[in-house]
């Protein structure tokens, strides 16, 4: 004879009818709880441009950046500061610590720069460069990463009529969405793109399929739907809150299953995005968050706002 204690019996099998009803009620209650969007526009008054280019290229880059942000600064109220190499490269001194000291001494609300800052080669396709990597992680100030100065892509920047926020965890990320709203022209289009990685979901569903006390057929339908519903509900709350604040931007939801990097790149091209915004920090590590780094490396023809 085989004797099984309650500890060895699957939870659902050991639960009483009353416990099952209580568990179902608790699940329904948690499902009905949403984290609505909270409107808290970021304060953007001071912009610092960090440049390693010559005077003429730097002036052109600043002009392009001002044009890009003119749709959110129509009154010309932004204060602009330029830190070129004369400010933060001093002989044998280490340039990155000196730059961080300069930025700390004169705090900005936004840092503007480009890939491979201080690098000997501008068109490397596999990295952002150590200076940009450090700026995005060592400072809490958002970094606006422009296409490389002197190229065709930076000259093509016009405004922020079409802005896209990308994430695989949109629900509850108020800061990310607030920056998206703030950076979009008042009559522009803000696309909120949330792509759930289907490979990750497949692994979870395969694991569920190996647990005899769970209905894998139900999970295969319900789990993806529930994950997507959370993002959809949150975007609906964004639309509602912006309407209450009489903000006229058009909010476009893009919530789907897919391969995050491939789908994001395709969506960016399809929607002809003027500005791409995403989180770049991972609180559990010093390096840039994996998907953020992949996007920043891949998307080189348009400006990126790294939060």
Short mmCIF file of C-alpha atoms in Angstrom, two decimals:
data_model
loop_
_atom_site.label_atom_id
_atom_site.label_comp_id
_atom_site.label_asym_id
_atom_site.label_seq_id
_atom_site.Cartn_x
_atom_site.Cartn_y
_atom_site.Cartn_z
CA UNK A 1 0.00 0.00 0.00
CA UNK A 2 1.12 3.56 -0.74
CA UNK A 3 0.37 6.25 1.78
CA UNK A 4 0.36 9.84 0.56
CA UNK A 5 0.39 12.80 2.90
CA UNK A 6 -1.31 16.08 2.01
CA UNK A 7 2.12 17.48 1.17
CA UNK A 8 2.62 15.01 -1.68
CA UNK A 9 -0.80 15.52 -3.20
CA UNK A 10 -1.16 18.31 -5.81
CA UNK A 11 -2.78 21.39 -4.31
CA UNK A 12 -5.91 21.17 -6.44
CA UNK A 13 -6.38 17.50 -5.55
CA UNK A 14 -6.07 18.13 -1.80
CA UNK A 15 -8.33 21.16 -1.71
CA UNK A 16 -11.85 20.89 -0.38
CA UNK A 17 -14.81 22.10 -2.42
CA UNK A 18 -14.97 25.21 -0.24
CA UNK A 19 -11.27 25.89 -0.70
CA UNK A 20 -11.62 25.55 -4.48
CA UNK A 21 -14.48 28.06 -4.53
CA UNK A 22 -12.45 30.47 -2.40
CA UNK A 23 -9.44 30.06 -4.71
CA UNK A 24 -11.62 30.72 -7.77
CA UNK A 25 -13.09 33.83 -6.11
CA UNK A 26 -9.60 35.09 -5.23
CA UNK A 27 -8.45 34.57 -8.82
CA UNK A 28 -11.45 36.47 -10.15
CA UNK A 29 -10.79 39.29 -7.69
CA UNK A 30 -7.10 39.55 -8.68
CA UNK A 31 -8.11 39.49 -12.34
CA UNK A 32 -10.41 42.46 -11.82
CA UNK A 33 -7.70 44.56 -10.14
CA UNK A 34 -5.94 46.90 -12.58
CA UNK A 35 -3.11 49.39 -12.19
CA UNK A 36 -4.44 52.44 -14.08
CA UNK A 37 -2.14 54.95 -15.70
CA UNK A 38 -1.03 57.90 -13.56
CA UNK A 39 -0.35 61.14 -15.44
CA UNK A 40 2.81 62.76 -14.08
CA UNK A 41 4.58 64.62 -16.90
CA UNK A 42 8.39 64.71 -16.58
CA UNK A 43 10.10 68.04 -16.04
CA UNK A 44 12.20 68.79 -19.11
CA UNK A 45 13.87 72.18 -18.91
CA UNK A 46 17.63 71.64 -19.22
CA UNK A 47 19.29 69.74 -22.04
CA UNK A 48 23.00 68.92 -22.19
CA UNK A 49 24.61 67.89 -25.47
CA UNK A 50 27.78 65.81 -25.06
CA UNK A 51 29.91 65.99 -28.19
CA UNK A 52 33.24 64.68 -29.41
CA UNK A 53 32.80 66.23 -32.86
CA UNK A 54 34.39 69.40 -34.18
CA UNK A 55 32.77 72.82 -33.69
CA UNK A 56 30.89 72.82 -37.00
CA UNK A 57 29.57 69.24 -36.65
CA UNK A 58 28.61 69.94 -33.04
CA UNK A 59 26.66 73.07 -34.01
CA UNK A 60 24.84 71.13 -36.70
CA UNK A 61 24.00 68.31 -34.30
CA UNK A 62 22.63 70.79 -31.75
CA UNK A 63 20.52 72.41 -34.47
CA UNK A 64 19.13 69.02 -35.51
CA UNK A 65 18.35 68.14 -31.89
CA UNK A 66 16.56 71.47 -31.35
CA UNK A 67 14.51 70.86 -34.47
CA UNK A 68 13.58 67.38 -33.26
CA UNK A 69 12.42 68.73 -29.89
CA UNK A 70 10.81 71.87 -31.29
CA UNK A 71 7.39 70.22 -31.30
CA UNK A 72 7.50 69.96 -27.51
CA UNK A 73 9.36 73.26 -27.07
CA UNK A 74 7.51 75.58 -29.42
CA UNK A 75 8.14 78.52 -27.08
CA UNK A 76 11.90 77.89 -27.04
CA UNK A 77 12.02 77.55 -23.27
CA UNK A 78 14.50 74.68 -23.10
CA UNK A 79 17.95 75.60 -21.79
CA UNK A 80 20.75 74.07 -23.88
CA UNK A 81 24.32 73.38 -22.73
CA UNK A 82 27.08 71.89 -24.86
CA UNK A 83 29.90 69.84 -23.34
CA UNK A 84 32.56 69.28 -25.95
CA UNK A 85 35.94 67.66 -25.45
CA UNK A 86 37.47 70.88 -24.14
CA UNK A 87 35.26 70.47 -21.06
CA UNK A 88 35.75 66.81 -20.24
CA UNK A 89 38.92 65.52 -21.88
CA UNK A 90 41.92 66.91 -20.03
CA UNK A 91 45.23 65.40 -21.05
CA UNK A 92 45.93 62.11 -19.29
CA UNK A 93 42.79 62.31 -17.15
CA UNK A 94 40.27 59.50 -17.66
CA UNK A 95 37.55 61.02 -19.88
CA UNK A 96 34.54 59.06 -18.61
CA UNK A 97 34.91 59.93 -14.88
CA UNK A 98 35.61 63.54 -15.84
CA UNK A 99 32.46 63.63 -17.98
CA UNK A 100 30.35 62.16 -15.16
CA UNK A 101 31.72 64.80 -12.81
CA UNK A 102 30.83 67.57 -15.27
CA UNK A 103 27.30 66.23 -15.67
CA UNK A 104 26.87 65.91 -11.90
CA UNK A 105 28.11 69.47 -11.37
CA UNK A 106 25.54 70.84 -13.82
CA UNK A 107 22.55 68.45 -13.74
CA UNK A 108 20.39 68.21 -16.83
CA UNK A 109 16.94 66.72 -17.43
CA UNK A 110 18.09 65.17 -20.70
CA UNK A 111 21.48 64.20 -22.14
CA UNK A 112 21.87 64.26 -25.93
CA UNK A 113 24.70 62.38 -27.61
CA UNK A 114 25.41 59.62 -30.17
CA UNK A 115 26.91 56.17 -30.52
CA UNK A 116 30.65 55.50 -30.24
CA UNK A 117 31.28 58.75 -28.40
CA UNK A 118 35.09 59.14 -28.26
CA UNK A 119 35.41 56.03 -30.41
CA UNK A 120 37.81 55.89 -33.32
CA UNK A 121 35.19 54.28 -35.59
CA UNK A 122 31.64 55.57 -35.97
CA UNK A 123 29.96 52.79 -37.93
CA UNK A 124 30.60 49.72 -35.75
CA UNK A 125 27.36 47.73 -35.80
CA UNK A 126 27.83 45.61 -32.70
CA UNK A 127 28.15 48.10 -29.84
CA UNK A 128 27.18 51.55 -28.58
CA UNK A 129 30.64 52.28 -27.20
CA UNK A 130 31.86 52.31 -23.61
CA UNK A 131 31.04 56.00 -23.02
CA UNK A 132 27.38 55.65 -24.06
CA UNK A 133 27.05 52.38 -22.12
CA UNK A 134 28.35 54.18 -19.03
CA UNK A 135 26.10 57.20 -19.47
CA UNK A 136 22.98 55.08 -19.72
CA UNK A 137 23.80 53.12 -16.56
CA UNK A 138 25.80 55.45 -14.30
CA UNK A 139 23.36 58.35 -14.59
CA UNK A 140 19.62 58.50 -13.88
CA UNK A 141 19.24 61.18 -16.55
CA UNK A 142 17.51 59.98 -19.75
CA UNK A 143 19.81 59.79 -22.77
CA UNK A 144 18.62 60.87 -26.21
CA UNK A 145 20.78 58.92 -28.63
CA UNK A 146 20.96 60.59 -32.04
CA UNK A 147 22.15 59.10 -35.32
CA UNK A 148 25.83 59.84 -35.80
CA UNK A 149 26.60 63.50 -36.62
CA UNK A 150 27.35 64.36 -40.21
CA UNK A 151 25.29 61.46 -41.55
CA UNK A 152 22.11 61.45 -43.58
CA UNK A 153 19.95 60.07 -40.79
CA UNK A 154 20.54 62.88 -38.30
CA UNK A 155 19.77 65.43 -41.02
CA UNK A 156 16.47 63.65 -41.72
CA UNK A 157 15.16 64.24 -38.19
CA UNK A 158 12.23 66.63 -38.30
CA UNK A 159 9.98 66.40 -35.24
CA UNK A 160 8.26 63.99 -32.89
CA UNK A 161 4.90 63.58 -34.59
CA UNK A 162 5.25 59.77 -34.47
CA UNK A 163 6.59 58.36 -31.22
CA UNK A 164 6.70 54.70 -30.20
CA UNK A 165 7.15 53.30 -26.71
CA UNK A 166 8.31 49.68 -26.69
CA UNK A 167 8.37 47.22 -23.81
CA UNK A 168 7.49 43.66 -22.90
CA UNK A 169 6.01 44.85 -19.60
CA UNK A 170 3.89 47.91 -20.26
CA UNK A 171 1.35 47.50 -17.49
CA UNK A 172 2.14 49.84 -14.61
CA UNK A 173 5.19 51.47 -16.20
CA UNK A 174 3.94 55.02 -15.66
CA UNK A 175 7.35 56.68 -16.10
CA UNK A 176 7.90 55.13 -19.50
CA UNK A 177 4.47 56.13 -20.78
CA UNK A 178 4.68 59.62 -19.27
CA UNK A 179 7.90 60.25 -21.19
CA UNK A 180 6.21 58.94 -24.32
CA UNK A 181 3.29 61.32 -23.89
CA UNK A 182 5.57 64.25 -23.09
CA UNK A 183 7.86 63.70 -26.08
CA UNK A 184 5.02 63.43 -28.59
CA UNK A 185 3.73 66.48 -30.43
CA UNK A 186 0.39 67.61 -29.01
CA UNK A 187 -1.36 66.55 -32.23
CA UNK A 188 0.94 63.58 -32.90
CA UNK A 189 0.60 59.84 -32.57
CA UNK A 190 1.91 57.84 -29.62
CA UNK A 191 2.14 54.11 -30.29
CA UNK A 192 2.32 51.92 -27.20
CA UNK A 193 3.86 48.64 -28.33
CA UNK A 194 3.85 45.61 -26.04
CA UNK A 195 5.21 42.36 -27.47
CA UNK A 196 5.01 39.23 -25.34
CA UNK A 197 7.80 36.85 -26.30
CA UNK A 198 6.08 33.75 -27.69
CA UNK A 199 9.12 31.53 -27.13
CA UNK A 200 9.01 32.25 -23.39
CA UNK A 201 5.28 31.58 -23.24
CA UNK A 202 5.74 28.31 -25.15
CA UNK A 203 8.28 27.14 -22.57
CA UNK A 204 5.84 27.90 -19.75
CA UNK A 205 3.00 26.14 -21.52
CA UNK A 206 5.16 23.11 -22.21
CA UNK A 207 5.96 22.93 -18.49
CA UNK A 208 2.26 23.20 -17.63
CA UNK A 209 1.56 20.38 -20.08
CA UNK A 210 3.77 18.10 -17.95
CA UNK A 211 1.75 18.74 -14.77
CA UNK A 212 -1.11 16.24 -14.67
CA UNK A 213 -3.30 18.25 -12.30
CA UNK A 214 -3.36 21.34 -14.57
CA UNK A 215 -5.47 21.62 -17.73
CA UNK A 216 -2.91 22.43 -20.41
CA UNK A 217 -5.58 23.04 -23.08
CA UNK A 218 -7.16 25.76 -20.96
CA UNK A 219 -3.76 27.25 -20.10
CA UNK A 220 -2.72 27.40 -23.77
CA UNK A 221 -5.68 29.68 -24.47
CA UNK A 222 -6.04 31.53 -21.18
CA UNK A 223 -2.41 32.38 -20.33
CA UNK A 224 -1.50 34.36 -23.50
CA UNK A 225 -4.91 36.05 -23.45
CA UNK A 226 -4.47 37.12 -19.83
CA UNK A 227 -0.97 38.48 -20.45
CA UNK A 228 -2.14 40.53 -23.42
CA UNK A 229 -5.30 41.69 -21.64
CA UNK A 230 -3.29 43.32 -18.87
CA UNK A 231 -1.39 45.50 -21.36
CA UNK A 232 -4.58 46.27 -23.29
CA UNK A 233 -6.42 47.37 -20.15
CA UNK A 234 -3.51 49.59 -19.17
CA UNK A 235 -3.44 51.28 -22.59
CA UNK A 236 -7.18 51.88 -22.30
CA UNK A 237 -6.55 53.63 -18.99
CA UNK A 238 -3.84 55.76 -20.66
CA UNK A 239 -6.33 56.89 -23.30
CA UNK A 240 -8.93 57.66 -20.66
CA UNK A 241 -6.58 59.66 -18.41
CA UNK A 242 -5.18 61.69 -21.32
CA UNK A 243 -8.72 62.48 -22.44
CA UNK A 244 -9.54 63.69 -18.91
CA UNK A 245 -6.50 66.00 -19.07
CA UNK A 246 -7.56 67.25 -22.53
CA UNK A 247 -4.41 65.90 -24.18
CA UNK A 248 -5.09 65.55 -27.88
CA UNK A 249 -2.45 62.99 -28.85
CA UNK A 250 -3.67 59.88 -30.63
CA UNK A 251 -2.78 56.73 -28.68
CA UNK A 252 -2.36 53.62 -30.82
CA UNK A 253 -2.21 50.24 -29.02
CA UNK A 254 0.01 47.46 -30.38
CA UNK A 255 -0.29 44.41 -28.16
CA UNK A 256 0.73 41.04 -29.55
CA UNK A 257 2.62 37.80 -29.19
CA UNK A 258 5.80 37.48 -31.19
CA UNK A 259 9.56 37.63 -31.29
CA UNK A 260 10.29 40.89 -29.51
CA UNK A 261 13.35 42.18 -31.39
CA UNK A 262 12.19 41.11 -34.85
CA UNK A 263 8.68 42.43 -34.35
CA UNK A 264 9.79 45.73 -32.84
CA UNK A 265 12.14 46.40 -35.76
CA UNK A 266 9.33 45.64 -38.22
CA UNK A 267 6.83 47.83 -36.33
CA UNK A 268 9.27 50.74 -36.22
CA UNK A 269 9.68 50.62 -39.98
CA UNK A 270 5.98 50.08 -40.61
CA UNK A 271 4.95 53.10 -38.54
CA UNK A 272 7.86 55.27 -39.73
CA UNK A 273 8.66 56.27 -36.15
CA UNK A 274 10.32 59.64 -35.48
CA UNK A 275 11.41 58.73 -31.94
CA UNK A 276 11.70 55.40 -30.14
CA UNK A 277 11.49 55.26 -26.33
CA UNK A 278 12.33 52.34 -24.05
CA UNK A 279 13.81 51.46 -20.68
CA UNK A 280 17.53 50.78 -20.68
CA UNK A 281 18.24 49.96 -17.04
CA UNK A 282 18.02 46.65 -15.22
CA UNK A 283 18.04 47.06 -11.45
CA UNK A 284 19.55 43.59 -11.00
CA UNK A 285 22.70 44.27 -13.03
CA UNK A 286 25.16 46.97 -14.11
CA UNK A 287 24.92 46.30 -17.83
CA UNK A 288 22.16 47.66 -20.05
CA UNK A 289 18.99 45.58 -20.08
CA UNK A 290 19.27 42.87 -22.74
CA UNK A 291 16.42 43.77 -25.09
CA UNK A 292 17.19 47.48 -24.74
CA UNK A 293 20.79 46.95 -25.79
CA UNK A 294 19.73 44.82 -28.73
CA UNK A 295 17.28 47.48 -29.92
CA UNK A 296 19.76 50.32 -29.43
CA UNK A 297 22.37 48.45 -31.46
CA UNK A 298 19.96 47.48 -34.24
CA UNK A 299 18.11 50.80 -34.67
CA UNK A 300 20.72 53.27 -35.92
CA UNK A 301 18.75 55.40 -38.36
CA UNK A 302 16.53 57.33 -35.93
CA UNK A 303 16.75 58.88 -32.45
CA UNK A 304 16.28 56.73 -29.35
CA UNK A 305 15.32 57.91 -25.89
CA UNK A 306 16.85 55.58 -23.29
CA UNK A 307 15.30 55.85 -19.83
#
